[in-house]
Amino acid sequence: IKVRKDFPDTAYWNPFIVIGESGTGTIEFELPDSLTTWNLSAVATTSSMDVGEASAKVITQKQVIARLSSPRFLTQRDRVQIIGVVHNYGNKEQTFSVLFNSTSQLQIIGNQTATITIPAGGDKALAFWAEAKDCCSANISFYAISTSDSSASDAMQLALPIIPHGIEVTTFSSSSEDVVEKTYELPASSYSNAELTISPTIASTAL
């Protein structure tokens, strides 16, 4: 089963395509994993500055769709309920083996698997509890596998940012000396990101 994990807002962008005198051309590109309606638009100009444009719509879909609903981010030690939804757009009732999985930064609480039956045209939501253990990102995956037809299955993966548990600390320092040495101690158990900004100024000479 291919795991869908590429979900950009724009599928393709090309600002410069040269076509022949017939006014027709061909481009090829691969659509991302999003199952949605894509709006296509094209604008063309000629050497004499004539302008034309056209638009169309393309729908990408599957017979069975697995979707994940989660917060935009978590903080370390958070406990959260993540929702998985399975849509059966087929013309018959189907039974699915469902699996929720994640990398070690996010610990699953309770069962990770379930078996569900969904009528034709129906859907069903399942809730899974998880706890954010480590920063700074976790990959969560949701699988819906048909027990009777493996082709009628789907899986998706999302990257979930995990912010370290703590507070951001900012320290300022100034000096008029030619050489300055500063030492900052970071807790060994922390997930720290240090940024150094140097801004020359003549303010200290005016004091």
PDB file of C-alpha atoms in Angstrom:
ATOM      1  CA  ILE A   1       0.000   0.000   0.000  1.00  0.00           C
ATOM      2  CA  LYS A   2       1.367   3.389  -0.951  1.00  0.00           C
ATOM      3  CA  VAL A   3       1.398   5.755   2.017  1.00  0.00           C
ATOM      4  CA  ARG A   4       0.207   9.238   1.035  1.00  0.00           C
ATOM      5  CA  LYS A   5       2.432  11.881   2.630  1.00  0.00           C
ATOM      6  CA  ASP A   6       3.055  14.584   0.021  1.00  0.00           C
ATOM      7  CA  PHE A   7       0.468  17.359   0.512  1.00  0.00           C
ATOM      8  CA  PRO A   8       1.707  20.658  -0.989  1.00  0.00           C
ATOM      9  CA  ASP A   9      -0.701  23.489  -1.773  1.00  0.00           C
ATOM     10  CA  THR A  10       0.607  23.834  -5.336  1.00  0.00           C
ATOM     11  CA  ALA A  11       0.998  20.774  -7.558  1.00  0.00           C
ATOM     12  CA  TYR A  12       2.970  22.390 -10.378  1.00  0.00           C
ATOM     13  CA  TRP A  13       4.302  25.807 -11.345  1.00  0.00           C
ATOM     14  CA  ASN A  14       6.174  26.758 -14.490  1.00  0.00           C
ATOM     15  CA  PRO A  15       6.475  30.445 -15.400  1.00  0.00           C
ATOM     16  CA  PHE A  16       8.127  29.930 -18.778  1.00  0.00           C
ATOM     17  CA  ILE A  17       6.997  27.382 -21.384  1.00  0.00           C
ATOM     18  CA  VAL A  18       7.714  27.889 -25.095  1.00  0.00           C
ATOM     19  CA  ILE A  19       5.171  26.360 -27.482  1.00  0.00           C
ATOM     20  CA  GLY A  20       5.149  26.029 -31.250  1.00  0.00           C
ATOM     21  CA  GLU A  21       3.386  28.028 -33.941  1.00  0.00           C
ATOM     22  CA  SER A  22       0.328  25.785 -33.623  1.00  0.00           C
ATOM     23  CA  GLY A  23      -0.317  27.308 -30.201  1.00  0.00           C
ATOM     24  CA  THR A  24      -0.381  23.948 -28.453  1.00  0.00           C
ATOM     25  CA  GLY A  25       2.099  22.354 -26.091  1.00  0.00           C
ATOM     26  CA  THR A  26       2.414  19.448 -23.691  1.00  0.00           C
ATOM     27  CA  ILE A  27       3.684  19.324 -20.142  1.00  0.00           C
ATOM     28  CA  GLU A  28       3.912  16.379 -17.768  1.00  0.00           C
ATOM     29  CA  PHE A  29       3.929  16.424 -13.977  1.00  0.00           C
ATOM     30  CA  GLU A  30       2.938  14.140 -11.122  1.00  0.00           C
ATOM     31  CA  LEU A  31       0.063  15.155  -8.897  1.00  0.00           C
ATOM     32  CA  PRO A  32       0.729  15.125  -5.130  1.00  0.00           C
ATOM     33  CA  ASP A  33      -0.974  12.733  -2.719  1.00  0.00           C
ATOM     34  CA  SER A  34      -3.821  15.104  -1.822  1.00  0.00           C
ATOM     35  CA  LEU A  35      -7.253  13.748  -2.751  1.00  0.00           C
ATOM     36  CA  THR A  36      -9.008  16.927  -3.772  1.00  0.00           C
ATOM     37  CA  THR A  37     -10.077  19.152  -6.671  1.00  0.00           C
ATOM     38  CA  TRP A  38      -7.141  20.812  -8.398  1.00  0.00           C
ATOM     39  CA  ASN A  39      -7.649  24.101 -10.219  1.00  0.00           C
ATOM     40  CA  LEU A  40      -5.513  24.364 -13.353  1.00  0.00           C
ATOM     41  CA  SER A  41      -4.843  27.705 -15.004  1.00  0.00           C
ATOM     42  CA  ALA A  42      -2.652  28.834 -17.874  1.00  0.00           C
ATOM     43  CA  VAL A  43      -1.799  32.286 -19.238  1.00  0.00           C
ATOM     44  CA  ALA A  44      -0.047  32.761 -22.581  1.00  0.00           C
ATOM     45  CA  THR A  45       1.379  35.724 -24.488  1.00  0.00           C
ATOM     46  CA  THR A  46       2.730  36.101 -28.015  1.00  0.00           C
ATOM     47  CA  SER A  47       5.586  38.181 -29.326  1.00  0.00           C
ATOM     48  CA  SER A  48       3.005  40.729 -30.474  1.00  0.00           C
ATOM     49  CA  MET A  49       1.662  40.918 -26.885  1.00  0.00           C
ATOM     50  CA  ASP A  50      -1.598  39.089 -27.540  1.00  0.00           C
ATOM     51  CA  VAL A  51      -2.783  37.439 -24.310  1.00  0.00           C
ATOM     52  CA  GLY A  52      -4.939  34.384 -23.665  1.00  0.00           C
ATOM     53  CA  GLU A  53      -5.868  32.303 -20.665  1.00  0.00           C
ATOM     54  CA  ALA A  54      -7.699  29.072 -19.841  1.00  0.00           C
ATOM     55  CA  SER A  55      -8.686  27.086 -16.751  1.00  0.00           C
ATOM     56  CA  ALA A  56      -9.868  23.603 -15.885  1.00  0.00           C
ATOM     57  CA  LYS A  57     -10.462  21.356 -12.881  1.00  0.00           C
ATOM     58  CA  VAL A  58      -9.052  17.906 -12.109  1.00  0.00           C
ATOM     59  CA  ILE A  59     -10.325  15.671  -9.309  1.00  0.00           C
ATOM     60  CA  THR A  60      -8.073  13.096  -7.643  1.00  0.00           C
ATOM     61  CA  GLN A  61      -9.871  10.436  -5.594  1.00  0.00           C
ATOM     62  CA  LYS A  62      -9.797   6.816  -4.425  1.00  0.00           C
ATOM     63  CA  GLN A  63     -12.435   4.219  -3.697  1.00  0.00           C
ATOM     64  CA  VAL A  64     -11.271   4.082  -0.083  1.00  0.00           C
ATOM     65  CA  ILE A  65      -9.782   7.077   1.715  1.00  0.00           C
ATOM     66  CA  ALA A  66      -8.039   7.156   5.093  1.00  0.00           C
ATOM     67  CA  ARG A  67      -7.803  10.588   6.717  1.00  0.00           C
ATOM     68  CA  LEU A  68      -6.035  11.844   9.840  1.00  0.00           C
ATOM     69  CA  SER A  69      -7.185  14.734  12.010  1.00  0.00           C
ATOM     70  CA  SER A  70      -4.627  15.995  14.524  1.00  0.00           C
ATOM     71  CA  PRO A  71      -3.485  19.248  16.175  1.00  0.00           C
ATOM     72  CA  ARG A  72      -1.072  21.437  14.203  1.00  0.00           C
ATOM     73  CA  PHE A  73       1.612  20.812  16.858  1.00  0.00           C
ATOM     74  CA  LEU A  74       2.118  19.339  20.338  1.00  0.00           C
ATOM     75  CA  THR A  75       4.162  20.273  23.373  1.00  0.00           C
ATOM     76  CA  GLN A  76       6.268  17.611  25.057  1.00  0.00           C
ATOM     77  CA  ARG A  77       4.188  15.675  27.675  1.00  0.00           C
ATOM     78  CA  ASP A  78       0.895  16.546  25.964  1.00  0.00           C
ATOM     79  CA  ARG A  79      -1.767  13.849  25.790  1.00  0.00           C
ATOM     80  CA  VAL A  80      -3.931  14.154  22.732  1.00  0.00           C
ATOM     81  CA  GLN A  81      -6.726  12.344  20.935  1.00  0.00           C
ATOM     82  CA  ILE A  82      -6.017  11.824  17.232  1.00  0.00           C
ATOM     83  CA  ILE A  83      -8.918  10.976  14.944  1.00  0.00           C
ATOM     84  CA  GLY A  84      -8.719   8.655  11.951  1.00  0.00           C
ATOM     85  CA  VAL A  85     -11.599   8.539   9.464  1.00  0.00           C
ATOM     86  CA  VAL A  86     -12.163   5.851   6.825  1.00  0.00           C
ATOM     87  CA  HIS A  87     -14.420   6.650   3.838  1.00  0.00           C
ATOM     88  CA  ASN A  88     -15.838   3.841   1.711  1.00  0.00           C
ATOM     89  CA  TYR A  89     -16.832   5.300  -1.662  1.00  0.00           C
ATOM     90  CA  GLY A  90     -17.266   1.852  -3.203  1.00  0.00           C
ATOM     91  CA  ASN A  91     -20.571   0.240  -4.171  1.00  0.00           C
ATOM     92  CA  LYS A  92     -20.503  -2.481  -1.505  1.00  0.00           C
ATOM     93  CA  GLU A  93     -20.017  -2.918   2.218  1.00  0.00           C
ATOM     94  CA  GLN A  94     -16.421  -3.614   3.234  1.00  0.00           C
ATOM     95  CA  THR A  95     -14.539  -4.670   6.347  1.00  0.00           C
ATOM     96  CA  PHE A  96     -11.216  -2.976   7.109  1.00  0.00           C
ATOM     97  CA  SER A  97      -8.247  -3.674   9.338  1.00  0.00           C
ATOM     98  CA  VAL A  98      -7.230  -0.309  10.749  1.00  0.00           C
ATOM     99  CA  LEU A  99      -3.785   0.523  12.146  1.00  0.00           C
ATOM    100  CA  PHE A 100      -2.516   3.698  13.787  1.00  0.00           C
ATOM    101  CA  ASN A 101       1.267   3.975  14.032  1.00  0.00           C
ATOM    102  CA  SER A 102       3.868   6.593  14.947  1.00  0.00           C
ATOM    103  CA  THR A 103       7.576   7.101  15.475  1.00  0.00           C
ATOM    104  CA  SER A 104       9.046   6.860  18.989  1.00  0.00           C
ATOM    105  CA  GLN A 105       8.580  10.583  19.753  1.00  0.00           C
ATOM    106  CA  LEU A 106       4.819   9.973  20.081  1.00  0.00           C
ATOM    107  CA  GLN A 107       3.715   7.067  22.288  1.00  0.00           C
ATOM    108  CA  ILE A 108       0.417   5.381  21.464  1.00  0.00           C
ATOM    109  CA  ILE A 109      -1.798   4.761  24.501  1.00  0.00           C
ATOM    110  CA  GLY A 110      -4.031   1.691  24.247  1.00  0.00           C
ATOM    111  CA  ASN A 111      -4.874  -0.308  21.141  1.00  0.00           C
ATOM    112  CA  GLN A 112      -3.274   0.619  17.839  1.00  0.00           C
ATOM    113  CA  THR A 113      -5.467  -1.663  15.721  1.00  0.00           C
ATOM    114  CA  ALA A 114      -9.171  -2.203  15.101  1.00  0.00           C
ATOM    115  CA  THR A 115     -11.529  -3.977  12.699  1.00  0.00           C
ATOM    116  CA  ILE A 116     -14.445  -1.994  11.307  1.00  0.00           C
ATOM    117  CA  THR A 117     -17.218  -2.563   8.768  1.00  0.00           C
ATOM    118  CA  ILE A 118     -18.425   0.345   6.631  1.00  0.00           C
ATOM    119  CA  PRO A 119     -21.423   0.281   4.271  1.00  0.00           C
ATOM    120  CA  ALA A 120     -21.168   1.499   0.683  1.00  0.00           C
ATOM    121  CA  GLY A 121     -20.919   5.281   0.623  1.00  0.00           C
ATOM    122  CA  GLY A 122     -20.366   5.424   4.395  1.00  0.00           C
ATOM    123  CA  ASP A 123     -17.556   6.385   6.724  1.00  0.00           C
ATOM    124  CA  LYS A 124     -16.425   5.734  10.267  1.00  0.00           C
ATOM    125  CA  ALA A 125     -14.206   7.654  12.692  1.00  0.00           C
ATOM    126  CA  LEU A 126     -11.874   6.125  15.274  1.00  0.00           C
ATOM    127  CA  ALA A 127     -10.083   7.873  18.133  1.00  0.00           C
ATOM    128  CA  PHE A 128      -6.576   7.030  19.328  1.00  0.00           C
ATOM    129  CA  TRP A 129      -4.852   8.499  22.387  1.00  0.00           C
ATOM    130  CA  ALA A 130      -1.172   9.397  22.272  1.00  0.00           C
ATOM    131  CA  GLU A 131       1.424  11.180  24.404  1.00  0.00           C
ATOM    132  CA  ALA A 132       4.236  13.407  23.126  1.00  0.00           C
ATOM    133  CA  LYS A 133       7.458  12.031  24.598  1.00  0.00           C
ATOM    134  CA  ASP A 134      10.374  13.672  22.789  1.00  0.00           C
ATOM    135  CA  CYS A 135      10.888  16.655  20.528  1.00  0.00           C
ATOM    136  CA  CYS A 136      11.005  17.758  17.877  1.00  0.00           C
ATOM    137  CA  SER A 137       8.780  15.947  15.334  1.00  0.00           C
ATOM    138  CA  ALA A 138       6.839  12.689  15.031  1.00  0.00           C
ATOM    139  CA  ASN A 139       5.500  10.918  11.957  1.00  0.00           C
ATOM    140  CA  ILE A 140       2.003   9.523  12.463  1.00  0.00           C
ATOM    141  CA  SER A 141       0.495   7.002  10.049  1.00  0.00           C
ATOM    142  CA  PHE A 142      -3.033   5.696   9.579  1.00  0.00           C
ATOM    143  CA  TYR A 143      -3.828   2.563   7.545  1.00  0.00           C
ATOM    144  CA  ALA A 144      -7.182   1.237   6.342  1.00  0.00           C
ATOM    145  CA  ILE A 145      -6.746  -2.168   4.644  1.00  0.00           C
ATOM    146  CA  SER A 146      -9.710  -4.010   3.140  1.00  0.00           C
ATOM    147  CA  THR A 147      -9.895  -7.631   4.300  1.00  0.00           C
ATOM    148  CA  SER A 148     -11.410  -8.748   0.981  1.00  0.00           C
ATOM    149  CA  ASP A 149      -9.755  -6.499  -1.628  1.00  0.00           C
ATOM    150  CA  SER A 150      -6.245  -5.168  -0.979  1.00  0.00           C
ATOM    151  CA  SER A 151      -6.593  -2.649  -3.818  1.00  0.00           C
ATOM    152  CA  ALA A 152      -9.466  -0.984  -1.919  1.00  0.00           C
ATOM    153  CA  SER A 153      -7.156   0.317   0.790  1.00  0.00           C
ATOM    154  CA  ASP A 154      -5.433   3.556   1.732  1.00  0.00           C
ATOM    155  CA  ALA A 155      -2.843   4.981   4.123  1.00  0.00           C
ATOM    156  CA  MET A 156      -1.601   8.453   4.948  1.00  0.00           C
ATOM    157  CA  GLN A 157       1.209   9.960   7.012  1.00  0.00           C
ATOM    158  CA  LEU A 158       1.576  13.356   8.663  1.00  0.00           C
ATOM    159  CA  ALA A 159       4.554  15.037  10.322  1.00  0.00           C
ATOM    160  CA  LEU A 160       3.533  16.433  13.716  1.00  0.00           C
ATOM    161  CA  PRO A 161       5.859  19.051  15.294  1.00  0.00           C
ATOM    162  CA  ILE A 162       6.575  18.556  19.018  1.00  0.00           C
ATOM    163  CA  ILE A 163       7.755  21.609  20.938  1.00  0.00           C
ATOM    164  CA  PRO A 164      10.104  21.059  23.927  1.00  0.00           C
ATOM    165  CA  HIS A 165       8.509  21.356  27.356  1.00  0.00           C
ATOM    166  CA  GLY A 166       9.839  24.594  28.839  1.00  0.00           C
ATOM    167  CA  ILE A 167      10.164  28.290  28.150  1.00  0.00           C
ATOM    168  CA  GLU A 168      12.220  30.263  25.665  1.00  0.00           C
ATOM    169  CA  VAL A 169      14.998  32.270  27.308  1.00  0.00           C
ATOM    170  CA  THR A 170      16.554  35.352  25.684  1.00  0.00           C
ATOM    171  CA  THR A 171      19.738  36.951  27.055  1.00  0.00           C
ATOM    172  CA  PHE A 172      21.174  40.332  26.039  1.00  0.00           C
ATOM    173  CA  SER A 173      24.751  41.503  26.528  1.00  0.00           C
ATOM    174  CA  SER A 174      26.813  44.512  25.399  1.00  0.00           C
ATOM    175  CA  SER A 175      30.423  45.624  25.644  1.00  0.00           C
ATOM    176  CA  SER A 176      32.796  48.272  24.279  1.00  0.00           C
ATOM    177  CA  GLU A 177      35.837  45.995  24.481  1.00  0.00           C
ATOM    178  CA  ASP A 178      37.612  44.666  21.409  1.00  0.00           C
ATOM    179  CA  VAL A 179      37.447  41.067  22.677  1.00  0.00           C
ATOM    180  CA  VAL A 180      34.545  39.718  24.699  1.00  0.00           C
ATOM    181  CA  GLU A 181      34.088  36.187  26.025  1.00  0.00           C
ATOM    182  CA  LYS A 182      30.717  34.957  27.266  1.00  0.00           C
ATOM    183  CA  THR A 183      29.763  31.516  28.578  1.00  0.00           C
ATOM    184  CA  TYR A 184      26.196  30.205  28.634  1.00  0.00           C
ATOM    185  CA  GLU A 185      25.283  26.923  30.290  1.00  0.00           C
ATOM    186  CA  LEU A 186      22.421  24.826  28.895  1.00  0.00           C
ATOM    187  CA  PRO A 187      20.841  21.998  30.939  1.00  0.00           C
ATOM    188  CA  ALA A 188      22.113  18.626  29.759  1.00  0.00           C
ATOM    189  CA  SER A 189      18.586  17.198  29.613  1.00  0.00           C
ATOM    190  CA  SER A 190      17.143  20.041  27.563  1.00  0.00           C
ATOM    191  CA  TYR A 191      16.424  20.254  23.861  1.00  0.00           C
ATOM    192  CA  SER A 192      18.002  23.611  23.207  1.00  0.00           C
ATOM    193  CA  ASN A 193      18.464  25.749  20.156  1.00  0.00           C
ATOM    194  CA  ALA A 194      20.858  28.680  20.591  1.00  0.00           C
ATOM    195  CA  GLU A 195      20.947  31.665  18.250  1.00  0.00           C
ATOM    196  CA  LEU A 196      23.650  34.352  18.381  1.00  0.00           C
ATOM    197  CA  THR A 197      22.911  37.818  16.984  1.00  0.00           C
ATOM    198  CA  ILE A 198      25.634  40.517  16.826  1.00  0.00           C
ATOM    199  CA  SER A 199      24.531  44.117  16.231  1.00  0.00           C
ATOM    200  CA  PRO A 200      27.257  46.809  16.168  1.00  0.00           C
ATOM    201  CA  THR A 201      26.220  50.114  17.749  1.00  0.00           C
ATOM    202  CA  ILE A 202      27.846  53.316  18.976  1.00  0.00           C
ATOM    203  CA  ALA A 203      25.406  53.672  21.856  1.00  0.00           C
ATOM    204  CA  SER A 204      27.893  52.382  24.452  1.00  0.00           C
ATOM    205  CA  THR A 205      30.482  55.080  23.517  1.00  0.00           C
ATOM    206  CA  ALA A 206      27.970  57.802  24.299  1.00  0.00           C
ATOM    207  CA  LEU A 207      27.614  56.736  27.933  1.00  0.00           C
TER     208      LEU A 207
END
